[in-house]
Short mmCIF file of C-alpha atoms in Angstrom, two decimals:
data_model
loop_
_atom_site.label_atom_id
_atom_site.label_comp_id
_atom_site.label_asym_id
_atom_site.label_seq_id
_atom_site.Cartn_x
_atom_site.Cartn_y
_atom_site.Cartn_z
CA MET A 522 -0.01 0.09 0.01
CA LEU A 523 2.75 2.41 0.92
CA ARG A 524 4.79 1.50 -2.21
CA GLU A 525 1.93 2.21 -4.66
CA PHE A 526 0.87 5.43 -2.90
CA LEU A 527 4.37 6.70 -2.99
CA LYS A 528 4.57 5.87 -6.74
CA GLU A 529 1.47 7.88 -7.35
CA LYS A 530 2.58 10.75 -5.23
CA LEU A 531 6.12 10.95 -6.78
CA THR A 532 4.74 10.69 -10.23
CA ALA A 533 2.33 13.60 -9.67
CA GLU A 534 5.32 15.62 -8.30
CA ASN A 535 7.40 14.86 -11.48
CA ILE A 536 10.17 12.97 -9.48
CA SER A 537 11.67 10.03 -11.09
CA PHE A 538 12.22 6.90 -9.08
CA ASP A 539 12.93 3.11 -9.11
CA ILE A 540 11.47 0.40 -6.99
CA ALA A 541 13.62 -2.31 -5.51
CA ASP A 542 12.29 -5.71 -3.95
CA GLY A 543 14.86 -7.11 -1.60
CA GLN A 544 18.41 -6.34 -0.57
CA ARG A 545 20.12 -7.92 -3.72
CA ASP A 546 17.85 -5.90 -6.11
CA ALA A 547 18.11 -2.85 -4.01
CA LEU A 548 21.97 -2.94 -4.06
CA THR A 549 22.30 -3.48 -7.73
CA LYS A 550 19.97 -0.74 -8.67
CA PHE A 551 21.43 1.74 -5.90
CA LEU A 552 25.10 1.24 -7.40
CA SER A 553 23.87 1.63 -11.00
CA ILE A 554 21.80 4.66 -10.20
CA LEU A 555 23.21 6.47 -7.29
CA PRO A 556 19.97 8.10 -6.52
CA ASP A 557 19.53 11.35 -4.40
CA LEU A 558 17.59 9.57 -1.74
CA VAL A 559 16.92 6.12 -0.61
CA ILE A 560 13.40 5.41 1.08
CA ILE A 561 13.22 2.02 2.93
CA ASN A 562 10.12 0.46 4.33
CA ILE A 563 10.80 -2.25 7.06
CA GLU A 564 8.28 -4.91 7.22
CA LYS A 565 9.77 -6.98 9.74
CA SER A 566 13.18 -6.58 11.42
CA ILE A 567 15.87 -4.07 10.87
CA ASP A 568 18.21 -7.18 10.30
CA THR A 569 16.65 -7.75 6.87
CA ILE A 570 18.20 -4.45 5.59
CA VAL A 571 21.53 -4.28 7.46
CA GLU A 572 23.58 -5.94 4.79
CA PHE A 573 22.21 -3.39 2.16
CA LEU A 574 23.05 -0.64 4.45
CA SER A 575 26.45 -1.87 5.18
CA LYS A 576 27.40 -2.27 1.49
CA LYS A 577 25.94 1.20 0.73
CA GLN A 578 28.10 2.80 3.26
CA ALA A 579 31.24 0.89 2.11
CA ASP A 580 30.69 2.47 -1.34
CA PRO A 581 32.61 5.73 -1.71
CA ASN A 582 29.81 7.29 -3.92
CA GLY A 583 27.09 5.81 -1.95
CA LYS A 584 27.87 6.55 1.74
CA LYS A 585 26.85 10.13 1.41
CA ILE A 586 23.31 9.43 -0.13
CA PRO A 587 20.78 10.07 2.65
CA VAL A 588 18.17 7.30 3.82
CA ILE A 589 14.68 7.70 5.13
CA MET A 590 13.17 4.65 6.88
CA THR A 591 9.67 3.78 7.85
CA GLY A 592 8.77 0.92 10.21
CA ALA A 593 7.44 -0.08 13.55
CA PHE A 594 8.26 1.48 16.85
CA MET A 595 11.93 1.41 17.74
CA GLU A 596 13.83 2.42 20.85
CA ARG A 597 15.64 5.78 20.72
CA GLU A 598 18.87 3.99 20.96
CA GLU A 599 18.20 1.70 18.18
CA VAL A 600 17.16 4.65 15.88
CA VAL A 601 20.44 6.61 16.77
CA ASP A 602 22.30 3.49 15.77
CA LEU A 603 21.05 3.75 12.30
CA VAL A 604 22.90 7.24 11.78
CA GLN A 605 26.07 5.27 10.82
CA TYR A 606 24.28 4.13 7.68
CA GLY A 607 23.20 7.42 6.67
CA VAL A 608 19.63 7.33 7.91
CA VAL A 609 18.62 10.91 8.45
CA LYS A 610 14.98 10.28 9.15
CA TYR A 611 13.01 7.46 10.70
CA PHE A 612 9.13 7.54 10.67
CA THR A 613 7.19 5.27 13.02
CA LYS A 614 4.07 3.86 11.52
CA PRO A 615 1.45 5.19 11.16
CA ILE A 616 3.38 7.52 9.27
CA LYS A 617 2.54 11.40 9.53
CA PHE A 618 2.44 11.89 5.82
CA ASP A 619 2.78 15.77 5.89
CA LEU A 620 6.03 15.42 7.72
CA PHE A 621 7.23 12.39 5.48
CA PHE A 622 6.61 14.49 2.49
CA ASP A 623 8.16 17.45 3.90
CA ALA A 624 11.56 15.40 4.71
CA ILE A 625 11.59 14.14 1.17
CA GLY A 626 11.09 17.59 -0.42
CA ARG A 627 13.77 19.10 1.87
CA ILE A 628 16.39 16.28 0.71
CA LEU A 629 15.77 16.62 -2.86
CA HIS A 630 15.33 20.48 -2.79
CA SER A 631 12.01 20.13 -4.49
CA PRO A 632 9.30 20.68 -2.11
CA LEU A 633 6.26 18.42 -2.49
CA SER A 634 2.81 19.81 -2.31
CA VAL A 635 0.73 18.44 0.68
CA ASP A 636 -2.98 18.96 1.27
CA THR A 637 -3.21 19.62 5.01
CA THR A 638 -7.05 20.11 5.00
CA PRO A 639 -8.17 18.94 8.48
CA CYS A 640 -9.85 15.45 7.73
CA VAL A 641 -10.91 12.46 9.67
CA LEU A 642 -10.91 9.49 7.35
CA ASP A 643 -11.29 5.99 8.95
CA THR A 644 -12.37 2.45 7.68
CA HIS A 645 -13.81 -0.48 9.55
CA LEU A 646 -14.50 -3.87 8.35
CA ASN A 647 -17.60 -5.68 9.55
CA LYS A 648 -17.99 -9.08 7.82
CA ASP A 649 -18.22 -8.13 4.02
CA ILE A 650 -19.24 -4.56 4.61
CA ILE A 651 -16.42 -1.92 4.67
CA PHE A 652 -17.50 1.47 6.44
CA VAL A 653 -15.57 4.39 5.36
CA GLU A 654 -16.14 7.39 7.55
CA VAL A 655 -15.11 10.99 6.37
CA ALA A 656 -15.47 14.06 8.56
CA MET A 657 -14.22 17.57 8.89
CA GLY A 658 -13.07 17.93 5.28
CA LEU A 659 -11.76 16.34 2.27
CA ASN A 660 -7.88 15.76 2.11
CA ARG A 661 -6.61 14.71 -1.22
CA GLU A 662 -3.60 12.94 0.25
CA LYS A 663 -5.85 10.75 2.42
CA ILE A 664 -8.18 10.13 -0.36
CA MET A 665 -5.40 8.98 -2.63
CA LEU A 666 -4.25 6.43 0.07
CA LEU A 667 -7.74 5.23 0.54
CA LYS A 668 -7.69 3.43 -2.90
CA TYR A 669 -4.86 1.26 -1.89
CA LYS A 670 -6.23 0.47 1.60
CA LEU A 671 -9.43 -0.51 0.19
CA SER A 672 -7.86 -3.05 -2.08
CA GLU A 673 -5.62 -4.15 0.65
CA ILE A 674 -8.58 -5.04 2.97
CA ILE A 675 -10.44 -6.80 0.07
CA GLU A 676 -7.17 -8.94 -0.58
CA SER A 677 -6.31 -9.60 3.03
CA ASN A 678 -10.02 -10.70 3.96
CA ASN A 679 -10.81 -12.49 0.76
CA LEU A 680 -14.00 -10.46 0.10
CA THR A 681 -15.70 -11.78 -3.32
CA THR A 682 -18.32 -9.23 -3.20
CA PRO A 683 -17.19 -6.17 -1.09
CA LYS A 684 -19.86 -3.72 -0.08
CA ILE A 685 -19.06 -0.04 0.90
CA ILE A 686 -20.93 2.31 3.10
CA LEU A 687 -19.45 5.96 2.84
CA MET A 688 -20.59 7.82 6.02
CA MET A 689 -20.34 11.66 5.45
CA THR A 690 -23.16 12.79 7.79
CA ASP A 691 -20.84 15.54 9.34
CA LEU A 692 -19.85 17.17 6.11
CA GLN A 693 -21.39 20.22 4.40
CA LEU A 694 -19.79 20.71 0.90
CA SER A 695 -20.30 23.17 -2.00
CA TYR A 696 -19.37 23.29 -5.53
CA VAL A 697 -15.83 24.17 -4.89
CA ASP A 698 -15.45 20.67 -3.21
CA GLY A 699 -16.83 18.95 -6.28
CA TYR A 700 -13.34 18.09 -7.54
CA ASN A 701 -12.20 16.50 -4.37
CA LEU A 702 -15.62 14.77 -3.93
CA GLU A 703 -15.29 13.28 -7.49
CA LEU A 704 -11.70 12.02 -6.56
CA LEU A 705 -13.01 10.46 -3.38
CA LEU A 706 -15.82 8.64 -5.10
CA LYS A 707 -13.50 7.45 -8.13
CA ASN A 708 -10.88 5.99 -5.53
CA LEU A 709 -13.79 4.44 -3.66
CA THR A 710 -14.96 2.56 -6.64
CA SER A 711 -11.50 2.09 -8.53
CA ASP A 712 -11.35 -1.73 -7.50
CA ARG A 713 -12.98 -3.83 -10.05
CA ARG A 714 -14.33 -6.03 -7.23
CA ILE A 715 -16.36 -3.09 -5.97
CA LEU A 716 -19.71 -2.81 -8.03
CA LYS A 717 -21.33 0.56 -7.82
CA ARG A 718 -24.66 -1.07 -6.79
CA ASN A 719 -22.87 -2.14 -3.81
CA VAL A 720 -21.78 1.42 -2.78
CA LYS A 721 -23.97 3.33 -0.51
CA VAL A 722 -23.39 6.95 0.54
CA LEU A 723 -24.96 8.29 3.77
CA SER A 724 -25.30 12.15 3.70
CA LEU A 725 -27.45 14.86 4.87
CA ASP A 726 -25.85 17.37 2.42
CA LYS A 727 -27.98 18.24 -0.52
CA PHE A 728 -24.94 19.13 -2.57
CA VAL A 729 -23.56 15.62 -2.15
CA MET A 730 -26.98 13.97 -3.15
CA ASP A 731 -27.23 16.05 -6.25
CA PHE A 732 -23.71 15.78 -7.18
CA ILE A 733 -23.77 11.83 -7.04
CA GLU A 734 -27.19 11.42 -8.48
CA GLY A 735 -26.43 13.68 -11.50
CA HIS A 736 -22.97 12.08 -12.13
CA PRO A 737 -23.19 9.59 -15.04
CA VAL A 738 -19.80 7.84 -13.81
CA PHE A 739 -21.53 7.05 -10.55
CA ASP A 740 -24.62 5.68 -11.84
CA GLY A 741 -25.85 2.91 -9.50
CA VAL A 742 -24.50 4.49 -6.24
CA GLU A 743 -27.26 5.08 -3.83
CA VAL A 744 -27.38 8.14 -1.72
CA SER A 745 -29.39 8.25 1.39
CA LYS A 746 -30.24 10.04 4.69
CA ASP A 747 -31.33 7.05 6.44
CA LEU A 748 -28.47 4.62 7.91
CA SER A 749 -31.06 1.93 8.78
CA SER A 750 -32.28 1.67 5.17
CA VAL A 751 -28.87 1.76 3.72
CA LEU A 752 -27.92 -1.12 6.17
CA ASN A 753 -30.85 -3.04 5.29
CA SER A 754 -30.34 -2.89 1.55
CA LEU A 755 -26.87 -4.51 2.07
CA VAL A 756 -27.59 -7.02 4.77
CA GLU A 757 -30.91 -8.35 3.36
CA GLY A 758 -30.57 -11.87 2.53
CA ASN A 759 -27.50 -12.39 4.66
CA SER A 760 -28.39 -14.65 7.62
CA ALA A 761 -24.82 -14.37 9.03
CA PHE A 762 -25.66 -11.21 10.96
CA SER A 763 -28.18 -8.62 11.40
CA VAL A 764 -28.54 -4.83 11.00
CA GLN A 765 -28.17 -4.58 14.80
CA ASP A 766 -24.84 -6.62 14.69
CA VAL A 767 -23.49 -4.10 12.32
CA ILE A 768 -24.57 -0.95 14.25
CA MET A 769 -23.22 -2.41 17.46
CA GLU A 770 -19.78 -3.39 15.89
CA LYS A 771 -19.30 -0.35 13.62
CA ILE A 772 -21.46 2.47 14.41
CA LEU A 773 -20.72 2.27 18.12
CA SER A 774 -17.04 1.32 17.62
CA VAL A 775 -14.31 4.02 18.16
CA SER A 776 -12.87 5.77 15.13
CA GLY A 777 -9.15 4.63 14.68
CA SER A 778 -9.41 1.43 16.73
CA ASP A 779 -6.80 -1.29 16.03
CA ASN A 780 -8.94 -3.74 14.19
CA GLN A 781 -8.27 -5.38 10.96
CA GLY A 782 -9.81 -2.96 8.86
CA SER A 783 -8.55 0.22 10.44
CA LEU A 784 -7.10 2.82 8.30
CA ASP A 785 -4.18 4.71 9.64
CA LEU A 786 -3.93 8.05 7.79
CA LYS A 787 -1.90 10.35 10.06
CA PHE A 788 -0.97 13.85 9.76
CA TYR A 789 0.97 16.08 12.19
CA SER A 790 -2.16 18.24 12.56
CA ASP A 791 -4.32 15.23 13.42
CA ASN A 792 -5.40 14.05 16.98
CA THR A 793 -2.37 12.19 18.42
CA SER A 794 -1.24 11.60 21.83
CA GLU A 795 0.09 15.21 22.01
CA ASP A 796 -3.50 16.30 22.04
CA VAL A 797 -3.97 14.84 25.55
CA GLU A 798 -1.37 17.23 26.85
CA GLU A 799 -2.70 20.21 24.89
CA LEU A 800 -6.17 19.72 26.01
CA ALA A 801 -5.37 19.11 29.61
CA SER A 802 -3.43 22.42 29.70
CA ASP A 803 -6.92 24.04 28.74
CA LYS A 804 -8.61 22.33 31.70
CA LEU A 805 -11.43 20.69 29.79
CA LYS A 806 -14.75 21.16 31.47
CA ILE A 807 -16.78 17.77 31.19
CA ALA A 808 -20.35 17.22 32.55
CA ILE A 809 -21.38 13.62 33.57
CA VAL A 810 -25.14 13.04 34.02
CA ASP A 811 -26.05 9.64 35.26
CA THR A 812 -28.23 8.30 38.16
CA ASP A 813 -25.81 5.51 38.71
CA PRO A 814 -23.06 6.42 41.30
CA MET A 815 -20.75 3.64 39.97
CA VAL A 816 -20.85 4.96 36.51
CA ILE A 817 -20.16 8.50 37.80
CA SER A 818 -17.15 7.47 39.64
CA PHE A 819 -15.78 5.46 36.88
CA LEU A 820 -16.04 8.27 34.40
CA THR A 821 -14.81 10.86 36.63
CA GLY A 822 -11.61 8.80 37.27
CA VAL A 823 -11.26 8.40 33.42
CA TYR A 824 -11.27 12.02 32.62
CA GLN A 825 -9.24 13.02 35.65
CA THR A 826 -6.33 11.20 33.82
CA ILE A 827 -6.29 14.04 31.25
CA GLY A 828 -6.51 16.77 33.89
CA ALA A 829 -10.22 17.78 33.00
CA ASN A 830 -12.50 19.51 35.48
CA ILE A 831 -15.42 17.19 36.09
CA THR A 832 -18.96 18.41 37.14
CA ALA A 833 -21.01 15.42 38.02
CA PHE A 834 -24.81 15.33 38.23
CA ASN A 835 -26.96 12.48 39.67
CA SER A 836 -30.06 13.57 37.71
CA SER A 837 -31.06 15.03 34.56
CA GLN A 838 -32.98 17.96 36.38
CA ALA A 839 -29.78 18.95 38.23
CA PHE A 840 -28.02 19.25 34.99
CA VAL A 841 -30.72 21.16 33.28
CA ALA A 842 -30.80 23.67 36.32
CA LYS A 843 -26.91 24.21 36.20
CA LEU A 844 -26.51 24.37 32.41
CA SER A 845 -27.27 28.12 32.09
CA ASP A 846 -24.57 28.73 34.62
CA ALA A 847 -21.70 26.60 33.24
CA GLN A 848 -20.02 26.19 29.99
CA PHE A 849 -18.93 22.59 29.06
CA ASP A 850 -16.65 21.25 26.39
CA LEU A 851 -18.49 17.98 26.55
CA ALA A 852 -21.23 16.19 28.17
CA VAL A 853 -21.56 12.38 28.84
CA PHE A 854 -25.27 11.36 29.36
CA GLY A 855 -26.77 8.13 30.62
CA MET A 856 -29.87 6.96 28.88
CA ALA A 857 -32.43 5.11 31.27
CA MET A 858 -32.69 7.98 33.81
CA GLN A 859 -35.67 8.78 35.93
CA GLY A 860 -37.45 12.09 34.78
CA PHE A 861 -35.65 13.17 31.75
CA THR A 862 -33.96 10.39 29.79
CA GLY A 863 -30.92 10.74 27.63
CA LEU A 864 -33.02 11.55 24.63
CA ASP A 865 -34.91 14.09 26.56
CA LEU A 866 -31.79 15.84 27.27
CA LEU A 867 -30.73 15.79 23.56
CA ARG A 868 -34.11 17.31 22.73
CA PHE A 869 -33.56 20.10 25.39
CA LEU A 870 -30.25 21.19 23.99
CA ILE A 871 -32.02 21.27 20.51
CA GLU A 872 -34.92 23.49 21.92
CA ARG A 873 -32.47 25.77 23.69
CA LYS A 874 -30.12 25.84 20.66
CA ILE A 875 -27.26 24.91 22.84
CA SER A 876 -24.39 23.57 20.89
CA LEU A 877 -22.90 20.95 23.28
CA PRO A 878 -20.97 17.79 22.08
CA VAL A 879 -22.63 14.66 23.79
CA ILE A 880 -21.67 11.11 24.16
CA ILE A 881 -24.30 8.76 25.20
CA TYR A 882 -22.82 5.89 27.51
CA SER A 883 -25.39 3.28 28.12
CA GLN A 884 -26.20 -0.38 28.24
CA ILE A 885 -29.24 -0.01 25.97
CA ILE A 886 -28.61 -1.60 22.56
CA GLN A 887 -31.88 -1.19 20.90
CA LYS A 888 -31.44 -0.08 17.23
CA GLU A 889 -34.24 2.60 17.56
CA ILE A 890 -32.84 4.34 20.49
CA ILE A 891 -29.25 4.26 19.00
CA MET A 892 -30.55 5.81 15.91
CA GLN A 893 -32.84 8.24 17.63
CA SER A 894 -29.92 9.47 19.75
CA LEU A 895 -27.58 10.13 16.71
CA THR A 896 -30.40 11.78 14.94
CA LEU A 897 -30.92 14.11 17.99
CA GLY A 898 -27.43 15.18 17.83
CA ALA A 899 -25.38 12.98 19.80
CA SER A 900 -21.83 12.95 18.62
CA SER A 901 -21.33 9.11 19.68
CA TYR A 902 -23.15 6.38 21.43
CA LEU A 903 -20.81 4.08 23.39
CA ILE A 904 -22.14 0.78 24.87
CA LYS A 905 -21.23 -0.12 28.52
CA PRO A 906 -18.54 -1.21 29.29
CA GLN A 907 -15.85 0.60 27.43
CA PRO A 908 -12.09 0.93 28.31
CA ALA A 909 -10.92 4.12 29.79
CA GLU A 910 -8.54 4.78 26.76
CA VAL A 911 -11.51 4.35 24.45
CA ILE A 912 -13.59 6.81 26.14
CA VAL A 913 -10.74 9.25 26.37
CA LYS A 914 -9.89 8.77 22.57
CA LYS A 915 -13.35 9.42 21.43
CA SER A 916 -13.80 12.44 23.66
CA LEU A 917 -10.70 14.18 22.67
CA GLU A 918 -11.52 13.50 18.87
CA ILE A 919 -15.02 15.01 19.32
CA ILE A 920 -13.73 17.92 21.19
CA ASN A 921 -10.91 18.69 18.76
CA ALA A 922 -13.43 18.49 15.82
CA LYS A 923 -15.62 20.88 17.65
CA ARG A 924 -12.88 23.50 18.19
CA LYS A 925 -11.57 23.21 14.65
CA SER A 926 -15.13 23.61 13.20
#
């Protein structure tokens, strides 16, 4: 995937390159070409490439040629050890591509163009359905990489009839986004195994709906505002799993989770572990509303790990009474509460025109309740129980998206 993505990117930037597979092929091509830069991707161990690096350094013409490496996490001492081989940059996967391209451009004295549009692009595989979630914006670099990732998912999971659900409910686009939207849809359907009738787009945006329905190239791609109907159209006739299974495993899962279909498309400007320190310094204000004292105690401990200020409410009425006097960055609602339920609180926010990101944290798994919560504006619906790191990751993702909007 990385190789094919780089080939497309370097070709677009008019940078000539050659591909080598294995140490022998690499050494032969290296000595005959003497390139301006060597990019090495380590799939397994650094030991698999040491012979090439040693012979490179032994060549009087080759020893001065810089090397950029990508691979799994390595201890700092191990990375420093690579300097002797001419390695000037080591990028731990998932690669932050804007920094990666910047490093290539600096070495070649030919800056590469990089689209740094804020964009959350994530894929999840559920049975034979690939969910592609796009939020915040359309980033061309990520859209380019999506094509290769989809093919990789199809290959590695032996999908004979892959189905795609493109979720774009957070995007509001206009005609100026048409070029990037077309690129997204072309890359989404570029694999011959993906039939257009098996591609469904979930969007609330009229421009997206009109663009796709009026585009002859995407004839057969269905656009809908209703997630339930989209799922039913793909799941119908498949007894192996139900619509509710899909909702629980995908819609309720956390973006970027480490599952087989997860798509790592990282930029320096994206949400990373540094965001925890950045946001903690701002002293986030988080409201927890639940009638269960155990839940309140657990969530309080979770958010205290990032230095947030917590205000806990043991009833919906207490939260409603306090809301006018306090400003929160995020609220976490239970669902089955006496008096006002979680749904009632979401309706209250809509009626008062209060823009407050909300996570529903509940044991209720009925499809109708989940769909109603999301329709009423909940940013996420997490099924109890969830690990602390999952709750923190989703919360920071939602807060950052809100701050950047």
